[in-house]
């Protein structure tokens, strides 16, 4: 079994579990670095970390066009329902739900969350996936927090295969804290996210990857928008 992760730019990912494609935080048409348009996205389920526009801008349109089930918190689920999105699995922190190829657990994140129209969007989250025989942690937008040690702790003798971490700074962890996150999470592979979209979150991701690998915990790989890695 293998899983292919594709970064389409900013914090948007397509994760092919072998049993279906998961779309994380759809932000395409207004994203200056997106590798594709919202109208061209095919997916079977959509995972949402929080309500900010750079994570939900194309959510309702893609959910309606594809019929993909949306996994999100209760408040974002209510907001989607008001826009005619019917296939929603509302959840909350600590909860787990089925996705194609396995399961997705809603994890903690330290951030804020409101929807583009000002609607309250509940708590932000990360996602811990057990899909296609791989364990993948998507931190979402967050500060560094010590529970990452718990999230990365091996279960059933299996630790994390992949950690997707924001490195852009300013609105999330920057490169130093993201390197510390790798030390806590201990994934086999670390992938940077949420950087390079606009000047305020520009980062030297290659330098970050070299620093991560010098730490001896994980391999780090920098993808260009549209790039993929299979684990
Ligand atoms: Zn963001």
PDB file of C-alpha atoms and ligand atoms in Angstrom:
ATOM      1  CA  UNK A   1       0.000   0.000   0.000  1.00  0.00           C
ATOM      2  CA  UNK A   2       1.129   3.545  -0.625  1.00  0.00           C
ATOM      3  CA  UNK A   3      -0.233   7.054  -0.309  1.00  0.00           C
ATOM      4  CA  UNK A   4       0.518   9.956  -2.656  1.00  0.00           C
ATOM      5  CA  UNK A   5       0.484  13.503  -1.312  1.00  0.00           C
ATOM      6  CA  UNK A   6       0.262  16.442  -3.708  1.00  0.00           C
ATOM      7  CA  UNK A   7       0.768  20.059  -2.627  1.00  0.00           C
ATOM      8  CA  UNK A   8      -1.224  22.392  -4.866  1.00  0.00           C
ATOM      9  CA  UNK A   9       0.111  25.488  -3.105  1.00  0.00           C
ATOM     10  CA  UNK A  10      -0.441  27.367   0.187  1.00  0.00           C
ATOM     11  CA  UNK A  11      -2.037  24.874   2.652  1.00  0.00           C
ATOM     12  CA  UNK A  12      -3.990  22.811   0.132  1.00  0.00           C
ATOM     13  CA  UNK A  13      -3.197  19.134  -0.307  1.00  0.00           C
ATOM     14  CA  UNK A  14      -4.591  16.204  -2.288  1.00  0.00           C
ATOM     15  CA  UNK A  15      -3.962  12.865  -0.594  1.00  0.00           C
ATOM     16  CA  UNK A  16      -4.579   9.749  -2.689  1.00  0.00           C
ATOM     17  CA  UNK A  17      -5.051   6.910  -0.212  1.00  0.00           C
ATOM     18  CA  UNK A  18      -5.474   4.205  -2.854  1.00  0.00           C
ATOM     19  CA  UNK A  19      -9.182   4.044  -1.998  1.00  0.00           C
ATOM     20  CA  UNK A  20      -9.988   7.652  -2.838  1.00  0.00           C
ATOM     21  CA  UNK A  21      -8.652  11.199  -2.832  1.00  0.00           C
ATOM     22  CA  UNK A  22      -8.817  13.450   0.212  1.00  0.00           C
ATOM     23  CA  UNK A  23      -8.717  17.212  -0.357  1.00  0.00           C
ATOM     24  CA  UNK A  24      -7.415  19.371   2.499  1.00  0.00           C
ATOM     25  CA  UNK A  25      -8.322  23.084   2.855  1.00  0.00           C
ATOM     26  CA  UNK A  26      -9.410  23.956  -0.698  1.00  0.00           C
ATOM     27  CA  UNK A  27      -7.897  27.279  -1.805  1.00  0.00           C
ATOM     28  CA  UNK A  28      -7.345  27.469  -5.551  1.00  0.00           C
ATOM     29  CA  UNK A  29      -8.832  30.243  -7.654  1.00  0.00           C
ATOM     30  CA  UNK A  30      -7.689  33.183  -5.502  1.00  0.00           C
ATOM     31  CA  UNK A  31      -4.414  31.537  -4.468  1.00  0.00           C
ATOM     32  CA  UNK A  32      -1.531  33.190  -6.370  1.00  0.00           C
ATOM     33  CA  UNK A  33       0.573  30.010  -6.336  1.00  0.00           C
ATOM     34  CA  UNK A  34      -2.099  27.344  -6.919  1.00  0.00           C
ATOM     35  CA  UNK A  35      -1.133  24.685  -9.438  1.00  0.00           C
ATOM     36  CA  UNK A  36      -4.719  24.083 -10.570  1.00  0.00           C
ATOM     37  CA  UNK A  37      -8.205  25.563 -10.648  1.00  0.00           C
ATOM     38  CA  UNK A  38     -11.056  24.601  -8.356  1.00  0.00           C
ATOM     39  CA  UNK A  39     -13.140  23.423 -11.320  1.00  0.00           C
ATOM     40  CA  UNK A  40     -10.507  20.771 -12.157  1.00  0.00           C
ATOM     41  CA  UNK A  41     -10.283  19.207  -8.681  1.00  0.00           C
ATOM     42  CA  UNK A  42     -11.536  15.635  -8.243  1.00  0.00           C
ATOM     43  CA  UNK A  43     -11.888  14.309  -4.710  1.00  0.00           C
ATOM     44  CA  UNK A  44     -13.888  11.879  -2.603  1.00  0.00           C
ATOM     45  CA  UNK A  45     -13.723  13.623   0.786  1.00  0.00           C
ATOM     46  CA  UNK A  46     -12.728  17.081   1.993  1.00  0.00           C
ATOM     47  CA  UNK A  47     -11.021  17.856   5.316  1.00  0.00           C
ATOM     48  CA  UNK A  48     -11.182  21.387   6.719  1.00  0.00           C
ATOM     49  CA  UNK A  49      -8.844  22.722   9.428  1.00  0.00           C
ATOM     50  CA  UNK A  50     -10.556  26.075  10.076  1.00  0.00           C
ATOM     51  CA  UNK A  51     -12.706  28.801   8.574  1.00  0.00           C
ATOM     52  CA  UNK A  52     -10.263  31.383   7.225  1.00  0.00           C
ATOM     53  CA  UNK A  53     -10.613  32.283   3.553  1.00  0.00           C
ATOM     54  CA  UNK A  54      -7.240  30.799   2.586  1.00  0.00           C
ATOM     55  CA  UNK A  55      -8.593  27.390   3.699  1.00  0.00           C
ATOM     56  CA  UNK A  56     -12.252  27.442   2.610  1.00  0.00           C
ATOM     57  CA  UNK A  57     -12.429  29.793  -0.387  1.00  0.00           C
ATOM     58  CA  UNK A  58     -13.393  27.027  -2.831  1.00  0.00           C
ATOM     59  CA  UNK A  59     -14.874  24.617  -0.284  1.00  0.00           C
ATOM     60  CA  UNK A  60     -18.597  25.013  -0.947  1.00  0.00           C
ATOM     61  CA  UNK A  61     -18.234  25.031  -4.731  1.00  0.00           C
ATOM     62  CA  UNK A  62     -16.076  21.885  -4.818  1.00  0.00           C
ATOM     63  CA  UNK A  63     -18.259  20.105  -2.255  1.00  0.00           C
ATOM     64  CA  UNK A  64     -21.399  20.814  -4.293  1.00  0.00           C
ATOM     65  CA  UNK A  65     -19.858  19.894  -7.646  1.00  0.00           C
ATOM     66  CA  UNK A  66     -18.220  16.650  -6.481  1.00  0.00           C
ATOM     67  CA  UNK A  67     -20.618  15.558  -3.736  1.00  0.00           C
ATOM     68  CA  UNK A  68     -17.529  14.686  -1.662  1.00  0.00           C
ATOM     69  CA  UNK A  69     -18.206  14.337   2.045  1.00  0.00           C
ATOM     70  CA  UNK A  70     -16.877  17.286   4.044  1.00  0.00           C
ATOM     71  CA  UNK A  71     -15.307  16.539   7.423  1.00  0.00           C
ATOM     72  CA  UNK A  72     -15.241  19.672   9.545  1.00  0.00           C
ATOM     73  CA  UNK A  73     -16.257  21.010  12.914  1.00  0.00           C
ATOM     74  CA  UNK A  74     -19.883  21.565  13.868  1.00  0.00           C
ATOM     75  CA  UNK A  75     -19.868  25.304  13.201  1.00  0.00           C
ATOM     76  CA  UNK A  76     -18.353  25.084   9.716  1.00  0.00           C
ATOM     77  CA  UNK A  77     -20.787  22.247   8.989  1.00  0.00           C
ATOM     78  CA  UNK A  78     -23.729  24.507   9.866  1.00  0.00           C
ATOM     79  CA  UNK A  79     -22.316  27.256   7.617  1.00  0.00           C
ATOM     80  CA  UNK A  80     -21.960  24.796   4.730  1.00  0.00           C
ATOM     81  CA  UNK A  81     -25.506  23.554   5.259  1.00  0.00           C
ATOM     82  CA  UNK A  82     -26.725  27.123   4.805  1.00  0.00           C
ATOM     83  CA  UNK A  83     -25.053  27.155   1.384  1.00  0.00           C
ATOM     84  CA  UNK A  84     -26.695  23.958   0.244  1.00  0.00           C
ATOM     85  CA  UNK A  85     -23.825  21.561   0.969  1.00  0.00           C
ATOM     86  CA  UNK A  86     -25.618  18.408   2.084  1.00  0.00           C
ATOM     87  CA  UNK A  87     -22.870  15.808   2.509  1.00  0.00           C
ATOM     88  CA  UNK A  88     -21.225  16.979   5.733  1.00  0.00           C
ATOM     89  CA  UNK A  89     -19.766  15.008   8.624  1.00  0.00           C
ATOM     90  CA  UNK A  90     -19.665  17.431  11.556  1.00  0.00           C
ATOM     91  CA  UNK A  91     -17.107  16.566  14.236  1.00  0.00           C
ATOM     92  CA  UNK A  92     -15.199  18.074  17.090  1.00  0.00           C
ATOM     93  CA  UNK A  93     -11.755  17.824  18.634  1.00  0.00           C
ATOM     94  CA  UNK A  94     -10.746  14.277  19.542  1.00  0.00           C
ATOM     95  CA  UNK A  95     -13.322  12.693  17.241  1.00  0.00           C
ATOM     96  CA  UNK A  96     -12.565  10.189  14.498  1.00  0.00           C
ATOM     97  CA  UNK A  97     -14.507   9.480  11.307  1.00  0.00           C
ATOM     98  CA  UNK A  98     -14.151   7.189   8.310  1.00  0.00           C
ATOM     99  CA  UNK A  99     -12.599   8.476   5.097  1.00  0.00           C
ATOM    100  CA  UNK A 100     -11.768   6.560   1.910  1.00  0.00           C
ATOM    101  CA  UNK A 101      -8.838   4.325   2.791  1.00  0.00           C
ATOM    102  CA  UNK A 102      -9.048   4.631   6.564  1.00  0.00           C
ATOM    103  CA  UNK A 103      -9.862   7.097   9.305  1.00  0.00           C
ATOM    104  CA  UNK A 104      -9.326  10.758  10.162  1.00  0.00           C
ATOM    105  CA  UNK A 105      -9.028  12.134  13.693  1.00  0.00           C
ATOM    106  CA  UNK A 106      -9.646  15.789  14.475  1.00  0.00           C
ATOM    107  CA  UNK A 107      -6.658  16.997  16.499  1.00  0.00           C
ATOM    108  CA  UNK A 108      -5.766  20.137  18.408  1.00  0.00           C
ATOM    109  CA  UNK A 109      -4.443  23.332  16.835  1.00  0.00           C
ATOM    110  CA  UNK A 110      -3.647  26.726  18.334  1.00  0.00           C
ATOM    111  CA  UNK A 111      -4.990  29.355  15.981  1.00  0.00           C
ATOM    112  CA  UNK A 112      -8.171  31.379  15.434  1.00  0.00           C
ATOM    113  CA  UNK A 113     -11.118  30.626  13.207  1.00  0.00           C
ATOM    114  CA  UNK A 114     -13.898  32.647  11.627  1.00  0.00           C
ATOM    115  CA  UNK A 115     -15.554  32.291   8.250  1.00  0.00           C
ATOM    116  CA  UNK A 116     -15.126  34.838   5.429  1.00  0.00           C
ATOM    117  CA  UNK A 117     -18.591  36.340   6.089  1.00  0.00           C
ATOM    118  CA  UNK A 118     -17.795  36.777   9.792  1.00  0.00           C
ATOM    119  CA  UNK A 119     -19.666  33.686  10.982  1.00  0.00           C
ATOM    120  CA  UNK A 120     -18.190  32.063  14.079  1.00  0.00           C
ATOM    121  CA  UNK A 121     -16.272  28.975  12.937  1.00  0.00           C
ATOM    122  CA  UNK A 122     -15.598  27.076  16.163  1.00  0.00           C
ATOM    123  CA  UNK A 123     -12.140  25.833  17.028  1.00  0.00           C
ATOM    124  CA  UNK A 124      -9.350  25.310  14.502  1.00  0.00           C
ATOM    125  CA  UNK A 125      -7.953  21.788  14.189  1.00  0.00           C
ATOM    126  CA  UNK A 126      -5.315  19.557  12.699  1.00  0.00           C
ATOM    127  CA  UNK A 127      -5.897  16.089  11.241  1.00  0.00           C
ATOM    128  CA  UNK A 128      -4.292  12.760  12.077  1.00  0.00           C
ATOM    129  CA  UNK A 129      -4.918  10.296   9.278  1.00  0.00           C
ATOM    130  CA  UNK A 130      -4.599   6.531   9.281  1.00  0.00           C
ATOM    131  CA  UNK A 131      -5.043   5.883   5.586  1.00  0.00           C
ATOM    132  CA  UNK A 132      -3.612   3.427   3.082  1.00  0.00           C
ATOM    133  CA  UNK A 133      -1.423   1.881   5.780  1.00  0.00           C
ATOM    134  CA  UNK A 134       0.228   5.241   6.568  1.00  0.00           C
ATOM    135  CA  UNK A 135      -0.042   7.667   9.471  1.00  0.00           C
ATOM    136  CA  UNK A 136      -0.104  11.268   8.329  1.00  0.00           C
ATOM    137  CA  UNK A 137      -0.393  14.355  10.518  1.00  0.00           C
ATOM    138  CA  UNK A 138      -1.614  17.626   9.025  1.00  0.00           C
ATOM    139  CA  UNK A 139      -0.946  20.348  11.570  1.00  0.00           C
ATOM    140  CA  UNK A 140      -3.156  22.962   9.914  1.00  0.00           C
ATOM    141  CA  UNK A 141      -2.510  26.550  10.935  1.00  0.00           C
ATOM    142  CA  UNK A 142      -1.035  26.417  14.405  1.00  0.00           C
ATOM    143  CA  UNK A 143       1.597  27.536  16.824  1.00  0.00           C
ATOM    144  CA  UNK A 144       3.993  24.969  18.214  1.00  0.00           C
ATOM    145  CA  UNK A 145       2.469  23.053  21.130  1.00  0.00           C
ATOM    146  CA  UNK A 146       3.796  20.298  23.362  1.00  0.00           C
ATOM    147  CA  UNK A 147       0.931  17.890  22.588  1.00  0.00           C
ATOM    148  CA  UNK A 148       2.711  17.263  19.293  1.00  0.00           C
ATOM    149  CA  UNK A 149       4.804  14.792  21.265  1.00  0.00           C
ATOM    150  CA  UNK A 150       1.583  12.881  22.052  1.00  0.00           C
ATOM    151  CA  UNK A 151       0.327  13.117  18.481  1.00  0.00           C
ATOM    152  CA  UNK A 152       3.567  11.616  17.190  1.00  0.00           C
ATOM    153  CA  UNK A 153       3.819   8.916  19.840  1.00  0.00           C
ATOM    154  CA  UNK A 154       3.776   5.467  18.219  1.00  0.00           C
ATOM    155  CA  UNK A 155       0.552   3.490  18.489  1.00  0.00           C
ATOM    156  CA  UNK A 156       0.471  -0.193  17.638  1.00  0.00           C
ATOM    157  CA  UNK A 157       4.248   0.196  17.203  1.00  0.00           C
ATOM    158  CA  UNK A 158       3.709   2.672  14.357  1.00  0.00           C
ATOM    159  CA  UNK A 159       4.804   6.306  14.511  1.00  0.00           C
ATOM    160  CA  UNK A 160       4.109   9.006  11.973  1.00  0.00           C
ATOM    161  CA  UNK A 161       5.057   8.439   8.367  1.00  0.00           C
ATOM    162  CA  UNK A 162       4.453  12.058   7.371  1.00  0.00           C
ATOM    163  CA  UNK A 163       4.011  15.415   9.119  1.00  0.00           C
ATOM    164  CA  UNK A 164       2.745  18.400   7.112  1.00  0.00           C
ATOM    165  CA  UNK A 165       3.757  21.554   8.976  1.00  0.00           C
ATOM    166  CA  UNK A 166       3.252  25.276   8.433  1.00  0.00           C
ATOM    167  CA  UNK A 167       6.545  27.161   8.206  1.00  0.00           C
ATOM    168  CA  UNK A 168       5.413  30.591   6.990  1.00  0.00           C
ATOM    169  CA  UNK A 169       5.643  32.396  10.361  1.00  0.00           C
ATOM    170  CA  UNK A 170       3.561  35.483  11.194  1.00  0.00           C
ATOM    171  CA  UNK A 171       0.193  33.639  11.189  1.00  0.00           C
ATOM    172  CA  UNK A 172       1.551  30.192  12.164  1.00  0.00           C
ATOM    173  CA  UNK A 173       4.748  28.547  13.340  1.00  0.00           C
ATOM    174  CA  UNK A 174       7.870  29.758  11.614  1.00  0.00           C
ATOM    175  CA  UNK A 175      10.864  27.698  10.603  1.00  0.00           C
ATOM    176  CA  UNK A 176      12.446  27.408  14.067  1.00  0.00           C
ATOM    177  CA  UNK A 177       9.276  26.194  15.757  1.00  0.00           C
ATOM    178  CA  UNK A 178       8.471  23.912  12.818  1.00  0.00           C
ATOM    179  CA  UNK A 179      11.882  22.311  13.289  1.00  0.00           C
ATOM    180  CA  UNK A 180      11.066  21.791  16.969  1.00  0.00           C
ATOM    181  CA  UNK A 181       7.705  20.322  15.891  1.00  0.00           C
ATOM    182  CA  UNK A 182       9.597  17.700  13.877  1.00  0.00           C
ATOM    183  CA  UNK A 183      11.621  16.847  16.980  1.00  0.00           C
ATOM    184  CA  UNK A 184       8.385  16.317  18.972  1.00  0.00           C
ATOM    185  CA  UNK A 185       6.442  14.495  16.246  1.00  0.00           C
ATOM    186  CA  UNK A 186       9.297  12.305  14.975  1.00  0.00           C
ATOM    187  CA  UNK A 187       7.830  11.623  11.519  1.00  0.00           C
ATOM    188  CA  UNK A 188       9.758   9.761   8.842  1.00  0.00           C
ATOM    189  CA  UNK A 189       9.041  12.579   6.376  1.00  0.00           C
ATOM    190  CA  UNK A 190       8.362  16.273   7.045  1.00  0.00           C
ATOM    191  CA  UNK A 191       6.681  18.432   4.403  1.00  0.00           C
ATOM    192  CA  UNK A 192       6.466  22.257   4.634  1.00  0.00           C
ATOM    193  CA  UNK A 193       3.187  24.076   4.006  1.00  0.00           C
ATOM    194  CA  UNK A 194       1.566  27.515   4.410  1.00  0.00           C
ATOM    195  CA  UNK A 195       4.473  29.566   3.043  1.00  0.00           C
ATOM    196  CA  UNK A 196       5.501  31.367  -0.134  1.00  0.00           C
ATOM    197  CA  UNK A 197       1.974  32.356  -1.131  1.00  0.00           C
ATOM    198  CA  UNK A 198       2.433  36.059  -0.413  1.00  0.00           C
ATOM    199  CA  UNK A 199       5.507  38.115   0.630  1.00  0.00           C
ATOM    200  CA  UNK A 200       4.666  38.184   4.383  1.00  0.00           C
ATOM    201  CA  UNK A 201       4.987  34.378   4.604  1.00  0.00           C
ATOM    202  CA  UNK A 202       7.943  33.943   2.253  1.00  0.00           C
ATOM    203  CA  UNK A 203      10.460  31.374   3.558  1.00  0.00           C
ATOM    204  CA  UNK A 204      13.579  29.557   2.418  1.00  0.00           C
ATOM    205  CA  UNK A 205      12.019  26.104   2.559  1.00  0.00           C
ATOM    206  CA  UNK A 206      15.134  24.393   1.205  1.00  0.00           C
ATOM    207  CA  UNK A 207      17.182  25.815   4.088  1.00  0.00           C
ATOM    208  CA  UNK A 208      14.509  24.637   6.532  1.00  0.00           C
ATOM    209  CA  UNK A 209      14.612  21.163   5.033  1.00  0.00           C
ATOM    210  CA  UNK A 210      18.406  21.047   5.382  1.00  0.00           C
ATOM    211  CA  UNK A 211      18.107  22.121   9.039  1.00  0.00           C
ATOM    212  CA  UNK A 212      15.469  19.477   9.700  1.00  0.00           C
ATOM    213  CA  UNK A 213      17.597  16.747   8.183  1.00  0.00           C
ATOM    214  CA  UNK A 214      20.635  17.934  10.177  1.00  0.00           C
ATOM    215  CA  UNK A 215      18.527  17.180  13.275  1.00  0.00           C
ATOM    216  CA  UNK A 216      18.662  13.510  12.347  1.00  0.00           C
ATOM    217  CA  UNK A 217      14.985  12.802  13.064  1.00  0.00           C
ATOM    218  CA  UNK A 218      13.243  13.065   9.717  1.00  0.00           C
ATOM    219  CA  UNK A 219      13.768  13.445   6.017  1.00  0.00           C
ATOM    220  CA  UNK A 220      12.321  16.743   4.772  1.00  0.00           C
ATOM    221  CA  UNK A 221      11.143  17.286   1.213  1.00  0.00           C
ATOM    222  CA  UNK A 222      10.217  20.571  -0.414  1.00  0.00           C
ATOM    223  CA  UNK A 223       7.584  20.295  -3.117  1.00  0.00           C
ATOM    224  CA  UNK A 224       6.824  22.915  -5.753  1.00  0.00           C
ATOM    225  CA  UNK A 225       3.100  23.653  -6.178  1.00  0.00           C
ATOM    226  CA  UNK A 226       1.714  20.683  -8.117  1.00  0.00           C
ATOM    227  CA  UNK A 227       4.494  18.402  -6.870  1.00  0.00           C
ATOM    228  CA  UNK A 228       3.860  15.019  -5.289  1.00  0.00           C
ATOM    229  CA  UNK A 229       5.533  12.522  -3.023  1.00  0.00           C
ATOM    230  CA  UNK A 230       4.547   8.873  -2.507  1.00  0.00           C
ATOM    231  CA  UNK A 231       5.083   7.177   0.834  1.00  0.00           C
TER     232      UNK A 231
HETATM  233 ZN1  LIG B   1      -3.983  30.061   6.777  1.00  0.00          ZN
END
